Short mmCIF file of C-alpha atoms in Angstrom, two decimals:
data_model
loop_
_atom_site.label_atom_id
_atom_site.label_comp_id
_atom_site.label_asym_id
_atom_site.label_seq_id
_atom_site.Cartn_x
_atom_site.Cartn_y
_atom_site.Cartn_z
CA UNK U 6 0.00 0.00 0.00
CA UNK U 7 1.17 3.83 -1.12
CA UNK U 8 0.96 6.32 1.75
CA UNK U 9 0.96 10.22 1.74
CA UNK U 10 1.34 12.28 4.30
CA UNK U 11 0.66 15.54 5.12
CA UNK U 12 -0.59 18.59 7.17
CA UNK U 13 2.78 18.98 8.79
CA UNK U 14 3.92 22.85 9.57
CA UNK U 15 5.04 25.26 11.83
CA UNK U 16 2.46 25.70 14.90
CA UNK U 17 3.09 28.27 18.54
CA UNK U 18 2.76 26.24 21.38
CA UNK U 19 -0.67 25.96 22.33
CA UNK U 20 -1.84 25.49 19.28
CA UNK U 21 -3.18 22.74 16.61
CA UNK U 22 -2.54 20.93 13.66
CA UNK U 23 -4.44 18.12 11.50
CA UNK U 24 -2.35 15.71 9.61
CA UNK U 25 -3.86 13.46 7.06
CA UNK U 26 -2.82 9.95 5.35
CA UNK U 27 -4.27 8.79 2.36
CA UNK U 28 -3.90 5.31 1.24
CA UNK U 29 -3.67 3.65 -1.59
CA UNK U 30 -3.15 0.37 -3.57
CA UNK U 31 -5.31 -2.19 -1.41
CA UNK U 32 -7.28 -3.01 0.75
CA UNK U 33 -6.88 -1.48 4.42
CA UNK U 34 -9.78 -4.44 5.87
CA UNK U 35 -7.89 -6.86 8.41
CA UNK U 36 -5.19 -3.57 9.25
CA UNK U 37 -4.56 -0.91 11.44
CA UNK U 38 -2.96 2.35 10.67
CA UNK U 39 -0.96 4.16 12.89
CA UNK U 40 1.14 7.61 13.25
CA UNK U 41 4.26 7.46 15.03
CA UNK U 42 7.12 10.12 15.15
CA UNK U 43 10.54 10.50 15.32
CA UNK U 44 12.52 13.42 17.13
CA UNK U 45 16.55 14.07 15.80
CA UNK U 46 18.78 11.98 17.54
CA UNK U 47 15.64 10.06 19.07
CA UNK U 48 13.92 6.65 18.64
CA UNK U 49 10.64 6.45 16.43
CA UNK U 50 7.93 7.05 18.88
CA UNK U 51 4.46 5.81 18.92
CA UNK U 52 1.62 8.18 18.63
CA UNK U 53 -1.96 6.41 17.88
CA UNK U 54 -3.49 4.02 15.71
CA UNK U 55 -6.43 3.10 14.44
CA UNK U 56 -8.50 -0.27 13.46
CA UNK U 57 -9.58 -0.15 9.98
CA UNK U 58 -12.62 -1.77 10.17
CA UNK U 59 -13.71 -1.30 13.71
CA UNK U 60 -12.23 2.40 14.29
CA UNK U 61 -10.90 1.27 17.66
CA UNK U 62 -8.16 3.52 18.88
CA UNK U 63 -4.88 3.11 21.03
CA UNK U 64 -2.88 6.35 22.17
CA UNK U 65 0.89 6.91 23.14
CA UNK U 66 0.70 8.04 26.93
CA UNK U 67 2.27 11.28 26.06
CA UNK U 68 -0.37 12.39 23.49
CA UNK U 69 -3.65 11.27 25.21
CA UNK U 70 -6.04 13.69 25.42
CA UNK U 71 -4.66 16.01 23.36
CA UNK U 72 -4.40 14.03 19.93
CA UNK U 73 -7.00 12.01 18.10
CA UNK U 74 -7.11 9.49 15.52
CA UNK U 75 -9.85 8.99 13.06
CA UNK U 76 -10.44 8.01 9.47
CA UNK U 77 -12.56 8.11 6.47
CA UNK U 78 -13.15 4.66 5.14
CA UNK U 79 -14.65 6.36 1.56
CA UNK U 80 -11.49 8.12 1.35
CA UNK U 81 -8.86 5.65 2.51
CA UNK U 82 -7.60 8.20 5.01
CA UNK U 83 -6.21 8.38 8.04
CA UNK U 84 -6.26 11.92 10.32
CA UNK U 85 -4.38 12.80 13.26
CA UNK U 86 -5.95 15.74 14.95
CA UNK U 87 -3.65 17.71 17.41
CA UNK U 88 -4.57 20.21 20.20
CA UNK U 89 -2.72 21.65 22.98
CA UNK U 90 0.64 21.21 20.85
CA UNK U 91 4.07 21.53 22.53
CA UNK U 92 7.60 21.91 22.19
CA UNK U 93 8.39 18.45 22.56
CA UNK U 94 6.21 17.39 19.90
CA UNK U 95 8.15 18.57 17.16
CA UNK U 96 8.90 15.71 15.05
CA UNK U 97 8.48 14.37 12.04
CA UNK U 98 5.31 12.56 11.61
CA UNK U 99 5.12 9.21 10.08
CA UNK U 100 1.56 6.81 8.84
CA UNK U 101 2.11 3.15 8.56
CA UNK U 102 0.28 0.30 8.08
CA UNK U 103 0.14 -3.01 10.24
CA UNK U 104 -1.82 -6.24 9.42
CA UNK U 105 -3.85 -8.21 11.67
CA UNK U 106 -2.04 -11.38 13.15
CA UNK U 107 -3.07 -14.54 12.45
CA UNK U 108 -4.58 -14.77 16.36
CA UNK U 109 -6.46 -11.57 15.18
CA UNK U 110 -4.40 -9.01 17.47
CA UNK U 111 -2.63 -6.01 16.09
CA UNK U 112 1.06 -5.03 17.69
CA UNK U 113 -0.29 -0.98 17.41
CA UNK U 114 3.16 0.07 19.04
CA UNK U 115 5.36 -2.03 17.62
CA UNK U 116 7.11 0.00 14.98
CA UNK U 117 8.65 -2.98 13.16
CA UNK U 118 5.11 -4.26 12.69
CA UNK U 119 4.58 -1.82 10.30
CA UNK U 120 5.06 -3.02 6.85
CA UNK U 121 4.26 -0.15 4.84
CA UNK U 122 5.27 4.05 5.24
CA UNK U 123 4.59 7.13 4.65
CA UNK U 124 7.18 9.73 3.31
CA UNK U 125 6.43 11.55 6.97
CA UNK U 126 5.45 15.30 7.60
CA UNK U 127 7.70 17.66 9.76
CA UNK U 128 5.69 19.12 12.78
CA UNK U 129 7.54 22.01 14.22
CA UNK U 130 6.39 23.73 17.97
CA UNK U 131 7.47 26.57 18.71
CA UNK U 132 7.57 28.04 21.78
#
């Protein structure tokens, strides 16, 4: 599957951003989606994902209840809706794909579960 990302920009502290993901190339049924990010000089860091068919949703501790993860099943898209942004997370901003196990589980925060990415989008907080 082909992913694009975008939304990504230059935001004050405080404030909010929407990134998007559109898929394309197959089928998203039996996946999950999910955003992570990745700081310089840091490790890639799980943000949210999403079930594809279900439109469950798991969140990275550090975003919770200021981030939110839907999508648009007509549109094959993915959206990552930010409030209450802060310094720390400036990143870049990636949308990947995982399958379904064969136990039916998903491994949401697993980077390297993630078989398909995104070219990623550049978030930037200032303060």
């Amino acid at each position: 599957v082909q992913l694009q990302a975008s939304g990504g920009g230059l935001v004050q502290a405080g404030g909010s951003l929407r990134l998007s993901c559109a898929a394309s190339g197959r089928t998203l049924s039996s996946s999950a989606m999910g955003w992570f990010r990745q700081a310089p000089g840091k490790e890639r860091e799980f943000v949210a994902a999403i079930q594809w068919n279900d439109g469950r949703t798991y969140y990275g501790d550090s975003v919770k209840g200021r981030f939110t993860i839907s999508r648009d099943r007509t549109k094959n898209t993915v959206f990552l809706q930010m409030i209450s942004l802060k310094p720390e997370d400036t990143a870049v901003y990636y949308c990947g794909v995982t399958p379904r196990t064969a136990s039916g589980s998903y491994y949401y925060t697993d980077s390297t579960r993630y078989g398909d990415w995104g070219q990623g989008t550049l978030v930037t907080v200032s303060s």
